[in-house]
mmCIF file of C-alpha atoms in Angstrom:
data_model
loop_
_atom_site.group_PDB
_atom_site.id
_atom_site.type_symbol
_atom_site.label_atom_id
_atom_site.label_comp_id
_atom_site.label_asym_id
_atom_site.label_seq_id
_atom_site.Cartn_x
_atom_site.Cartn_y
_atom_site.Cartn_z
ATOM 1 C CA MET Z 243 -1.717 5.516 9.898
ATOM 2 C CA PRO Z 244 -0.513 5.422 6.128
ATOM 3 C CA THR Z 245 -0.499 8.364 3.859
ATOM 4 C CA ALA Z 246 -3.331 8.306 1.553
ATOM 5 C CA ILE Z 247 -2.751 8.119 -2.168
ATOM 6 C CA ALA Z 248 -5.492 9.647 -4.433
ATOM 7 C CA VAL Z 249 -5.769 9.639 -8.264
ATOM 8 C CA THR Z 250 -7.690 11.703 -10.612
ATOM 9 C CA SER Z 251 -9.070 9.025 -12.640
ATOM 10 C CA ALA Z 252 -10.118 5.391 -12.168
ATOM 11 C CA ASP Z 253 -7.938 4.415 -14.858
ATOM 12 C CA LEU Z 254 -4.864 4.948 -12.615
ATOM 13 C CA VAL Z 255 -6.053 2.095 -10.111
ATOM 14 C CA LEU Z 256 -4.649 -1.295 -10.853
ATOM 15 C CA PRO Z 257 -5.846 -4.357 -8.856
ATOM 16 C CA PRO Z 258 -3.567 -4.783 -5.695
ATOM 17 C CA VAL Z 259 -0.860 -7.335 -5.759
ATOM 18 C CA ASP Z 260 -1.859 -8.506 -2.326
ATOM 19 C CA PRO Z 261 -4.731 -7.924 0.110
ATOM 20 C CA GLY Z 262 -2.738 -5.777 2.620
ATOM 21 C CA THR Z 263 -1.785 -3.217 -0.057
ATOM 22 C CA PRO Z 264 -4.001 -0.051 0.431
ATOM 23 C CA ARG Z 265 -6.088 1.130 -2.507
ATOM 24 C CA ALA Z 266 -5.789 4.670 -4.035
ATOM 25 C CA ALA Z 267 -8.730 6.900 -3.555
ATOM 26 C CA VAL Z 268 -10.367 8.221 -6.674
ATOM 27 C CA LEU Z 269 -11.219 11.941 -6.853
ATOM 28 C CA PRO Z 270 -14.391 12.627 -8.904
ATOM 29 C CA PRO Z 271 -13.709 14.796 -12.067
ATOM 30 C CA PRO Z 272 -14.863 18.458 -11.717
ATOM 31 C CA GLU Z 273 -17.298 18.180 -14.572
ATOM 32 C CA GLY Z 274 -20.841 18.706 -13.027
ATOM 33 C CA ARG Z 275 -19.519 18.574 -9.601
ATOM 34 C CA PRO Z 276 -19.503 21.553 -7.346
ATOM 35 C CA LEU Z 277 -16.423 22.810 -5.607
ATOM 36 C CA ASP Z 278 -17.798 22.329 -2.253
ATOM 37 C CA ALA Z 279 -18.138 18.694 -2.864
ATOM 38 C CA SER Z 280 -14.628 18.281 -4.022
ATOM 39 C CA VAL Z 281 -13.453 19.917 -0.813
ATOM 40 C CA ALA Z 282 -15.693 17.727 1.347
ATOM 41 C CA ASP Z 283 -14.004 14.653 -0.384
ATOM 42 C CA MET Z 284 -10.408 16.106 0.356
ATOM 43 C CA ARG Z 285 -11.286 16.964 3.912
ATOM 44 C CA GLN Z 286 -12.553 13.481 4.458
ATOM 45 C CA LEU Z 287 -9.387 11.838 3.406
ATOM 46 C CA LEU Z 288 -7.369 14.426 5.513
ATOM 47 C CA ALA Z 289 -9.211 13.664 8.427
ATOM 48 C CA ARG Z 290 -8.871 9.954 8.144
ATOM 49 C CA TYR Z 291 -5.219 9.704 6.954
ATOM 50 C CA GLY Z 292 -3.659 13.144 7.947
ATOM 51 C CA HIS Z 293 -1.721 13.488 4.657
ATOM 52 C CA VAL Z 294 -2.696 13.132 1.076
ATOM 53 C CA VAL Z 295 -0.562 12.442 -2.039
ATOM 54 C CA VAL Z 296 -2.538 13.326 -5.335
ATOM 55 C CA VAL Z 297 -1.037 11.741 -8.473
ATOM 56 C CA CYS Z 298 -2.356 13.783 -11.555
ATOM 57 C CA PRO Z 299 -0.921 13.280 -15.051
ATOM 58 C CA THR Z 300 0.301 16.146 -17.056
ATOM 59 C CA SER Z 301 -2.147 14.807 -19.652
ATOM 60 C CA ALA Z 302 -5.212 15.358 -17.444
ATOM 61 C CA PRO Z 303 -7.364 18.260 -18.496
ATOM 62 C CA VAL Z 304 -6.660 21.635 -17.327
ATOM 63 C CA ALA Z 305 -9.895 21.720 -15.200
ATOM 64 C CA VAL Z 306 -8.615 18.815 -13.060
ATOM 65 C CA ALA Z 307 -5.462 20.617 -12.238
ATOM 66 C CA ARG Z 308 -7.299 23.844 -11.556
ATOM 67 C CA ARG Z 309 -9.883 22.174 -9.168
ATOM 68 C CA LEU Z 310 -7.008 20.540 -7.226
ATOM 69 C CA HIS Z 311 -5.253 23.741 -6.647
ATOM 70 C CA ALA Z 312 -8.434 25.408 -5.769
ATOM 71 C CA VAL Z 313 -9.430 22.785 -3.140
ATOM 72 C CA ARG Z 314 -6.028 22.941 -1.432
ATOM 73 C CA ALA Z 315 -6.201 26.745 -1.544
ATOM 74 C CA LEU Z 316 -9.554 26.690 0.258
ATOM 75 C CA LEU Z 317 -8.497 24.176 2.793
ATOM 76 C CA GLU Z 318 -5.278 26.095 3.470
ATOM 77 C CA SER Z 319 -3.564 22.879 4.150
ATOM 78 C CA ASP Z 320 -0.119 21.958 3.716
ATOM 79 C CA ARG Z 321 -0.809 18.315 4.168
ATOM 80 C CA ILE Z 322 -1.647 17.894 0.393
ATOM 81 C CA ALA Z 323 0.755 17.031 -2.256
ATOM 82 C CA LEU Z 324 0.139 17.335 -5.952
ATOM 83 C CA VAL Z 325 2.369 15.101 -7.961
ATOM 84 C CA ARG Z 326 2.344 15.467 -11.713
ATOM 85 C CA THR Z 327 3.548 12.701 -13.973
ATOM 86 C CA ASP Z 328 4.503 12.521 -17.773
ATOM 87 C CA LEU Z 329 4.291 8.577 -17.841
ATOM 88 C CA PRO Z 330 1.519 7.284 -20.068
ATOM 89 C CA PRO Z 331 -1.580 5.996 -18.632
ATOM 90 C CA LEU Z 332 -0.541 2.396 -17.959
ATOM 91 C CA GLY Z 333 2.929 3.601 -16.614
ATOM 92 C CA ALA Z 334 1.136 6.132 -14.280
ATOM 93 C CA ALA Z 335 -1.118 3.383 -13.165
ATOM 94 C CA VAL Z 336 2.113 1.321 -12.119
ATOM 95 C CA LEU Z 337 3.447 4.437 -10.444
ATOM 96 C CA VAL Z 338 0.373 4.818 -8.237
ATOM 97 C CA ARG Z 339 0.335 1.045 -7.337
ATOM 98 C CA GLN Z 340 4.009 1.308 -6.150
ATOM 99 C CA LEU Z 341 3.240 4.485 -4.083
ATOM 100 C CA CYS Z 342 0.212 2.520 -2.472
ATOM 101 C CA ARG Z 343 2.515 -0.326 -1.655
ATOM 102 C CA LEU Z 344 5.026 2.033 -0.137
ATOM 103 C CA ALA Z 345 2.420 3.949 1.762
ATOM 104 C CA GLY Z 346 2.136 0.963 4.112
ATOM 105 C CA CYS Z 347 5.804 1.095 4.995
ATOM 106 C CA ASP Z 348 7.612 3.378 7.388
ATOM 107 C CA PHE Z 349 8.034 6.345 4.983
ATOM 108 C CA THR Z 350 7.042 9.948 5.961
ATOM 109 C CA PRO Z 351 4.584 11.674 3.775
ATOM 110 C CA GLY Z 352 7.149 14.037 2.362
ATOM 111 C CA VAL Z 353 9.504 11.199 1.370
ATOM 112 C CA LEU Z 354 6.630 9.313 -0.241
ATOM 113 C CA ALA Z 355 5.563 12.405 -2.349
ATOM 114 C CA SER Z 356 9.038 13.120 -3.670
ATOM 115 C CA ALA Z 357 9.701 9.403 -4.177
ATOM 116 C CA ALA Z 358 7.160 9.460 -7.093
ATOM 117 C CA ARG Z 359 9.774 11.193 -9.368
ATOM 118 C CA LEU Z 360 12.379 8.677 -8.409
ATOM 119 C CA LEU Z 361 10.432 5.623 -9.141
ATOM 120 C CA ALA Z 362 9.330 6.982 -12.584
ATOM 121 C CA HIS Z 363 12.597 6.750 -13.751
ATOM 122 C CA TYR Z 364 12.672 2.805 -13.428
ATOM 123 C CA ILE Z 365 9.403 2.432 -15.197
ATOM 124 C CA TYR Z 366 9.881 1.527 -18.771
ATOM 125 C CA ALA Z 367 6.589 2.392 -20.266
ATOM 126 C CA GLY Z 368 5.634 2.103 -23.992
ATOM 127 C CA ALA Z 369 3.409 0.726 -26.551
ATOM 128 C CA VAL Z 370 3.102 -1.131 -29.936
ATOM 129 C CA LEU Z 371 1.072 1.323 -32.412
ATOM 130 C CA GLY Z 372 -0.362 0.919 -35.728
ATOM 131 C CA SER Z 373 0.459 4.317 -36.560
ATOM 132 C CA VAL Z 374 2.475 7.310 -35.135
ATOM 133 C CA SER Z 375 0.906 9.948 -37.262
ATOM 134 C CA ARG Z 376 -0.912 11.432 -34.420
ATOM 135 C CA LEU Z 377 1.561 10.805 -31.715
ATOM 136 C CA ASP Z 378 2.501 14.014 -30.246
ATOM 137 C CA ARG Z 379 3.902 13.030 -26.736
ATOM 138 C CA VAL Z 380 7.043 11.421 -28.115
ATOM 139 C CA PRO Z 381 9.411 12.903 -30.776
ATOM 140 C CA VAL Z 382 8.375 11.293 -33.978
ATOM 141 C CA GLY Z 383 11.003 11.689 -37.062
ATOM 142 C CA LEU Z 384 9.959 12.400 -40.495
ATOM 143 C CA GLY Z 385 10.875 8.789 -41.683
ATOM 144 C CA SER Z 386 8.559 7.248 -38.950
ATOM 145 C CA HIS Z 387 5.554 9.554 -40.177
ATOM 146 C CA LEU Z 388 6.157 8.510 -43.756
ATOM 147 C CA LYS Z 389 6.268 4.906 -42.777
ATOM 148 C CA SER Z 390 3.043 5.061 -40.921
ATOM 149 C CA TRP Z 391 1.163 5.252 -44.185
ATOM 150 C CA LEU Z 392 2.674 1.837 -45.351
ATOM 151 C CA PRO Z 393 0.093 -1.038 -45.055
ATOM 152 C CA GLY Z 394 0.723 -3.172 -41.966
ATOM 153 C CA ALA Z 395 3.338 -0.982 -40.504
ATOM 154 C CA HIS Z 396 3.723 -1.328 -36.707
ATOM 155 C CA PHE Z 397 5.999 0.689 -34.287
ATOM 156 C CA ALA Z 398 7.290 -0.037 -30.752
ATOM 157 C CA VAL Z 399 7.404 3.303 -28.908
ATOM 158 C CA LEU Z 400 9.183 3.715 -25.741
ATOM 159 C CA ALA Z 401 7.885 6.966 -23.746
ATOM 160 C CA GLY Z 402 10.077 6.570 -20.795
ATOM 161 C CA PRO Z 403 12.718 6.903 -19.198
ATOM 162 C CA THR Z 404 14.264 7.521 -22.626
ATOM 163 C CA PRO Z 405 12.018 8.171 -25.545
ATOM 164 C CA GLN Z 406 12.533 5.848 -28.630
ATOM 165 C CA ILE Z 407 10.663 4.670 -31.837
ATOM 166 C CA VAL Z 408 11.560 1.696 -33.852
ATOM 167 C CA ARG Z 409 9.640 -0.014 -36.576
ATOM 168 C CA VAL Z 410 8.481 -3.536 -35.882
ATOM 169 C CA GLY Z 411 9.717 -5.953 -38.461
ATOM 170 C CA ASP Z 412 12.836 -7.606 -40.066
ATOM 171 C CA ARG Z 413 16.100 -6.204 -38.737
ATOM 172 C CA GLU Z 414 14.332 -3.898 -36.415
ATOM 173 C CA GLU Z 415 16.282 -2.002 -33.951
ATOM 174 C CA SER Z 416 15.918 -2.918 -30.236
ATOM 175 C CA LEU Z 417 14.281 -0.965 -27.595
ATOM 176 C CA ALA Z 418 16.589 0.166 -24.782
ATOM 177 C CA GLY Z 419 15.371 -1.939 -21.878
ATOM 178 C CA PRO Z 420 16.190 -2.031 -18.138
ATOM 179 C CA GLU Z 421 19.396 -3.645 -16.827
ATOM 180 C CA PHE Z 422 17.516 -5.125 -13.867
ATOM 181 C CA THR Z 423 14.919 -7.440 -13.221
ATOM 182 C CA THR Z 424 11.349 -6.377 -14.092
ATOM 183 C CA GLU Z 425 7.821 -7.654 -14.642
ATOM 184 C CA LEU Z 426 5.858 -6.679 -17.830
ATOM 185 C CA LEU Z 427 2.351 -5.546 -17.646
ATOM 186 C CA LEU Z 428 0.206 -5.382 -20.956
ATOM 187 C CA ALA Z 429 -3.009 -3.584 -21.686
ATOM 188 C CA ARG Z 430 -4.380 -4.623 -25.355
ATOM 189 C CA GLY Z 431 -6.176 -2.254 -27.494
ATOM 190 C CA ARG Z 432 -7.570 -2.878 -30.896
ATOM 191 C CA LEU Z 433 -4.311 -3.785 -32.463
ATOM 192 C CA GLN Z 434 -3.670 -7.684 -32.960
ATOM 193 C CA THR Z 435 -0.043 -8.332 -32.146
ATOM 194 C CA ASP Z 436 1.976 -10.476 -29.516
ATOM 195 C CA TRP Z 437 5.153 -8.488 -30.167
ATOM 196 C CA PRO Z 438 5.603 -7.499 -26.546
ATOM 197 C CA ALA Z 439 5.292 -11.112 -25.285
ATOM 198 C CA THR Z 440 7.181 -12.896 -28.168
ATOM 199 C CA THR Z 441 10.110 -10.278 -28.736
ATOM 200 C CA LEU Z 442 10.376 -7.779 -25.889
ATOM 201 C CA VAL Z 443 10.278 -10.375 -22.989
ATOM 202 C CA PRO Z 444 13.131 -12.217 -24.288
ATOM 203 C CA ARG Z 445 15.144 -9.233 -25.299
ATOM 204 C CA TRP Z 446 14.669 -7.627 -21.919
ATOM 205 C CA ARG Z 447 14.901 -10.872 -20.002
ATOM 206 C CA ILE Z 448 11.979 -10.583 -18.184
ATOM 207 C CA PRO Z 449 11.182 -13.717 -16.143
ATOM 208 C CA GLY Z 450 7.892 -15.025 -15.241
ATOM 209 C CA PRO Z 451 4.508 -14.741 -16.987
ATOM 210 C CA VAL Z 452 3.302 -11.571 -18.470
ATOM 211 C CA GLN Z 453 0.649 -9.925 -16.574
ATOM 212 C CA GLU Z 454 -2.514 -8.287 -18.357
ATOM 213 C CA THR Z 455 -4.920 -5.635 -17.473
ATOM 214 C CA PRO Z 456 -7.704 -3.790 -19.287
ATOM 215 C CA LEU Z 457 -6.549 -0.829 -21.465
ATOM 216 C CA PRO Z 458 -7.008 2.552 -19.647
ATOM 217 C CA ALA Z 459 -9.782 4.618 -21.367
ATOM 218 C CA SER Z 460 -7.196 7.584 -21.720
ATOM 219 C CA SER Z 461 -4.593 5.446 -23.536
ATOM 220 C CA PRO Z 462 -5.857 5.993 -27.090
ATOM 221 C CA ALA Z 463 -5.910 9.816 -26.685
ATOM 222 C CA TRP Z 464 -2.376 9.744 -25.141
ATOM 223 C CA TRP Z 465 -0.876 7.630 -27.917
ATOM 224 C CA GLY Z 466 -3.016 9.078 -30.638
ATOM 225 C CA THR Z 467 -4.548 5.854 -31.962
ATOM 226 C CA GLY Z 468 -6.644 3.091 -30.501
ATOM 227 C CA ARG Z 469 -4.895 0.616 -32.359
ATOM 228 C CA LEU Z 470 -2.244 -0.171 -29.786
ATOM 229 C CA VAL Z 471 -1.017 -2.682 -27.046
ATOM 230 C CA GLU Z 472 0.372 -0.763 -24.174
ATOM 231 C CA PHE Z 473 3.064 -2.099 -21.911
ATOM 232 C CA ALA Z 474 5.147 -1.279 -18.753
ATOM 233 C CA ALA Z 475 8.118 -2.926 -17.345
ATOM 234 C CA HIS Z 476 8.560 -2.156 -13.606
ATOM 235 C CA LEU Z 477 10.048 -3.341 -10.343
ATOM 236 C CA PRO Z 478 7.774 -5.923 -8.844
ATOM 237 C CA ASP Z 479 9.284 -6.636 -5.339
ATOM 238 C CA LEU Z 480 8.383 -4.349 -2.607
ATOM 239 C CA SER Z 481 11.647 -4.999 -0.651
ATOM 240 C CA VAL Z 482 13.466 -3.561 -3.634
ATOM 241 C CA LEU Z 483 11.191 -0.663 -3.849
ATOM 242 C CA HIS Z 484 11.746 0.028 -0.124
ATOM 243 C CA GLN Z 485 15.457 -0.224 -0.380
ATOM 244 C CA LEU Z 486 15.565 1.980 -3.554
ATOM 245 C CA VAL Z 487 13.687 4.863 -1.781
ATOM 246 C CA SER Z 488 15.487 4.406 1.658
ATOM 247 C CA SER Z 489 18.790 4.581 0.024
ATOM 248 C CA VAL Z 490 18.547 8.050 -1.087
ATOM 249 C CA ARG Z 491 19.639 10.776 1.306
ATOM 250 C CA ARG Z 492 17.014 12.541 3.142
ATOM 251 C CA ASP Z 493 16.792 16.268 3.569
ATOM 252 C CA THR Z 494 14.285 18.630 5.134
ATOM 253 C CA CYS Z 495 12.556 21.337 3.258
ATOM 254 C CA HIS Z 496 13.402 24.749 4.135
ATOM 255 C CA TRP Z 497 10.150 26.119 3.306
ATOM 256 C CA CYS Z 498 7.472 23.799 4.933
ATOM 257 C CA GLY Z 499 9.584 21.521 7.113
ATOM 258 C CA MET Z 500 8.537 18.252 5.325
ATOM 259 C CA ASP Z 501 11.049 15.335 4.657
ATOM 260 C CA LEU Z 502 12.108 15.037 1.125
ATOM 261 C CA ILE Z 503 14.469 13.005 -1.239
ATOM 262 C CA GLY Z 504 15.700 14.480 -4.334
ATOM 263 C CA ASP Z 505 15.950 18.375 -5.444
ATOM 264 C CA ARG Z 506 12.592 19.537 -4.484
ATOM 265 C CA CYS Z 507 9.792 19.171 -1.897
ATOM 266 C CA GLY Z 508 6.799 16.915 -2.986
ATOM 267 C CA PHE Z 509 4.439 19.093 -1.034
ATOM 268 C CA CYS Z 510 5.228 22.695 -1.635
ATOM 269 C CA ALA Z 511 7.688 22.252 -4.504
ATOM 270 C CA ALA Z 512 10.343 24.331 -3.125
ATOM 271 C CA PRO Z 513 13.808 23.488 -4.448
ATOM 272 C CA LEU Z 514 16.365 21.954 -2.187
ATOM 273 C CA THR Z 515 18.820 24.838 -1.094
ATOM 274 C CA VAL Z 516 21.813 25.020 1.146
ATOM 275 C CA PRO Z 517 20.687 25.433 4.628
ATOM 276 C CA ASP Z 518 21.090 28.943 5.913
ATOM 277 C CA GLN Z 519 22.259 29.768 9.458
ATOM 278 C CA GLU Z 520 18.974 31.004 10.718
ATOM 279 C CA ASP Z 521 17.649 30.401 14.049
ATOM 280 C CA ARG Z 522 14.425 28.406 14.921
ATOM 281 C CA GLY Z 523 12.313 31.428 15.424
ATOM 282 C CA THR Z 524 13.077 32.815 11.950
ATOM 283 C CA ARG Z 525 12.430 29.599 10.361
ATOM 284 C CA ALA Z 526 9.111 29.242 12.268
ATOM 285 C CA VAL Z 527 8.135 32.588 11.066
ATOM 286 C CA ARG Z 528 8.852 31.841 7.457
ATOM 287 C CA ARG Z 529 6.817 28.614 7.577
ATOM 288 C CA ALA Z 530 3.924 30.249 9.458
ATOM 289 C CA GLY Z 531 3.630 32.761 6.571
ATOM 290 C CA ALA Z 532 3.773 30.186 3.764
ATOM 291 C CA TYR Z 533 0.193 31.111 2.681
ATOM 292 C CA GLY Z 534 0.346 34.774 3.475
ATOM 293 C CA GLU Z 535 3.561 35.661 1.595
ATOM 294 C CA PRO Z 536 3.732 33.357 -1.572
ATOM 295 C CA TYR Z 537 6.810 31.574 -2.253
ATOM 296 C CA THR Z 538 8.092 33.085 -5.722
ATOM 297 C CA GLY Z 539 8.731 30.066 -7.853
ATOM 298 C CA ALA Z 540 6.255 27.660 -6.388
ATOM 299 C CA TYR Z 541 2.983 29.821 -6.074
ATOM 300 C CA GLU Z 542 3.518 32.824 -8.335
ATOM 301 C CA GLU Z 543 0.765 31.780 -10.796
ATOM 302 C CA PRO Z 544 -2.432 30.504 -9.198
ATOM 303 C CA TYR Z 545 -2.738 27.485 -11.466
ATOM 304 C CA ALA Z 546 0.860 27.251 -12.933
ATOM 305 C CA ASP Z 547 2.183 23.688 -13.354
ATOM 306 C CA VAL Z 548 4.811 24.063 -10.603
ATOM 307 C CA TYR Z 549 5.246 20.353 -10.223
ATOM 308 C CA GLU Z 550 6.620 19.644 -13.485
ATOM 309 C CA GLU Z 551 9.976 17.917 -13.563
ATOM 310 C CA PRO Z 552 13.212 20.231 -14.305
ATOM 311 C CA ARG Z 553 14.489 19.347 -17.757
ATOM 312 C CA THR Z 554 17.679 18.574 -16.300
ATOM 313 C CA GLY Z 555 17.525 14.769 -17.032
ATOM 314 C CA ALA Z 556 17.446 11.728 -14.659
ATOM 315 C CA ASN Z 557 20.135 13.230 -12.304
ATOM 316 C CA ALA Z 558 17.694 15.732 -10.850
ATOM 317 C CA VAL Z 559 16.108 12.914 -8.959
ATOM 318 C CA HIS Z 560 18.813 11.877 -6.686
ATOM 319 C CA GLY Z 561 20.706 14.060 -4.103
ATOM 320 C CA PRO Z 562 24.255 13.846 -3.109
ATOM 321 C CA GLY Z 563 25.440 10.652 -1.624
ATOM 322 C CA THR Z 564 22.730 8.578 -3.466
ATOM 323 C CA ALA Z 565 23.233 4.783 -3.066
ATOM 324 C CA VAL Z 566 21.160 2.544 -5.254
ATOM 325 C CA PRO Z 567 20.326 -1.145 -4.187
ATOM 326 C CA HIS Z 568 23.272 -3.584 -5.323
ATOM 327 C CA ALA Z 569 20.923 -6.676 -5.588
ATOM 328 C CA LEU Z 570 17.834 -5.918 -7.659
ATOM 329 C CA GLY Z 571 17.991 -9.152 -9.593
ATOM 330 C CA PRO Z 572 19.435 -12.578 -10.084
ATOM 331 C CA ALA Z 573 23.155 -13.271 -10.516
ATOM 332 C CA GLY Z 574 24.498 -11.495 -13.683
ATOM 333 C CA ARG Z 575 21.942 -8.672 -13.580
ATOM 334 C CA THR Z 576 23.097 -5.206 -12.871
ATOM 335 C CA ALA Z 577 21.064 -2.806 -10.523
ATOM 336 C CA PRO Z 578 19.752 0.452 -11.824
ATOM 337 C CA PRO Z 579 22.598 2.926 -12.383
ATOM 338 C CA ALA Z 580 23.353 5.398 -9.635
ATOM 339 C CA LEU Z 581 22.539 8.891 -10.764
ATOM 340 C CA GLY Z 582 24.978 11.655 -10.060
ATOM 341 C CA PRO Z 583 24.121 14.553 -7.578
ATOM 342 C CA ALA Z 584 21.517 17.135 -8.354
ATOM 343 C CA PRO Z 585 22.519 20.642 -8.879
ATOM 344 C CA ARG Z 586 22.014 22.854 -5.987
ATOM 345 C CA ALA Z 587 19.804 26.002 -6.130
ATOM 346 C CA PRO Z 588 21.510 29.202 -5.101
ATOM 347 C CA GLY Z 589 20.746 30.490 -1.404
ATOM 348 C CA PRO Z 590 18.027 33.034 -0.596
ATOM 349 C CA HIS Z 591 18.411 36.455 -2.148
ATOM 350 C CA THR Z 592 19.462 39.337 0.082
ATOM 351 C CA PRO Z 593 17.810 42.602 -1.077
ATOM 352 C CA ARG Z 594 20.190 45.547 -1.800
ATOM 353 C CA ALA Z 595 19.951 48.604 0.560
ATOM 354 C CA LEU Z 596 18.549 51.569 -1.206
ATOM 355 C CA PRO Z 597 20.842 54.620 -1.498
#
């Protein structure tokens, strides 16, 4: 039975690439909806699938995140993972579709939840904007702000994995693109430009036709303007995605016991620590008290954004011994770079005896 992938908005659901791909479940927004209805929806997903991975963008309203935390607390379930992502709407939708495809594979729920952070580093999400004067999710220099007032000025913005802004025109700087084979997905807003198809595709050496989809309703608010064309370059092959995730070393969460890849658990957000020398009875007692004695750092604040990615760069995604697929594209194309080991968190603190 595959793990259920749920989303907080219908904008995050793209058409499946094949009939066998399971679709993501859309959780209705909390506005005008009682809490018990949201609890019933989640209980139904748990009864049908066993585990649920909810993808919630960090740009979603605070009420959405609070409702998710409240539902999980009321159900007292350790089978619900809340995954936050900083990707723009179209990039987040691509991530959700990749997770849906991987949900039909042989990955455990813990690996699937923690794989979201890994996959996000291989999605090149950006947009062509008519103005960057209201863009606040990507660093914008003073020069770009001033150029936004020039008539006809267009800007190519890359939100991830490395933020970058260039002005479209003569002698323009190139956006840093992927060094592996990708597919480009476009969503057109009110800006009339073919720059992604005519310029970005040959520069990034993207084979095949460009795919198009309707613009997500949340994109104008995310980018600060409705005059845009959003794009996302991503890995289209399921076998490559499977190889990418399965090549990362797996560990067991010391807190909830779920499988994980990377440096933190996708279900309880506990960091990966050096295994201690405790017996099975001690570990069972600590797991049984997960909801009675809160884990400091993961449940210290009731609605804290504990699933935000640590500001330690992309290296935090991989654990020691990570191996990245060696053949992600045709001859002459390189695979995504293997990232270094993630820093290990210190072991559990031993209280000092009082005098």
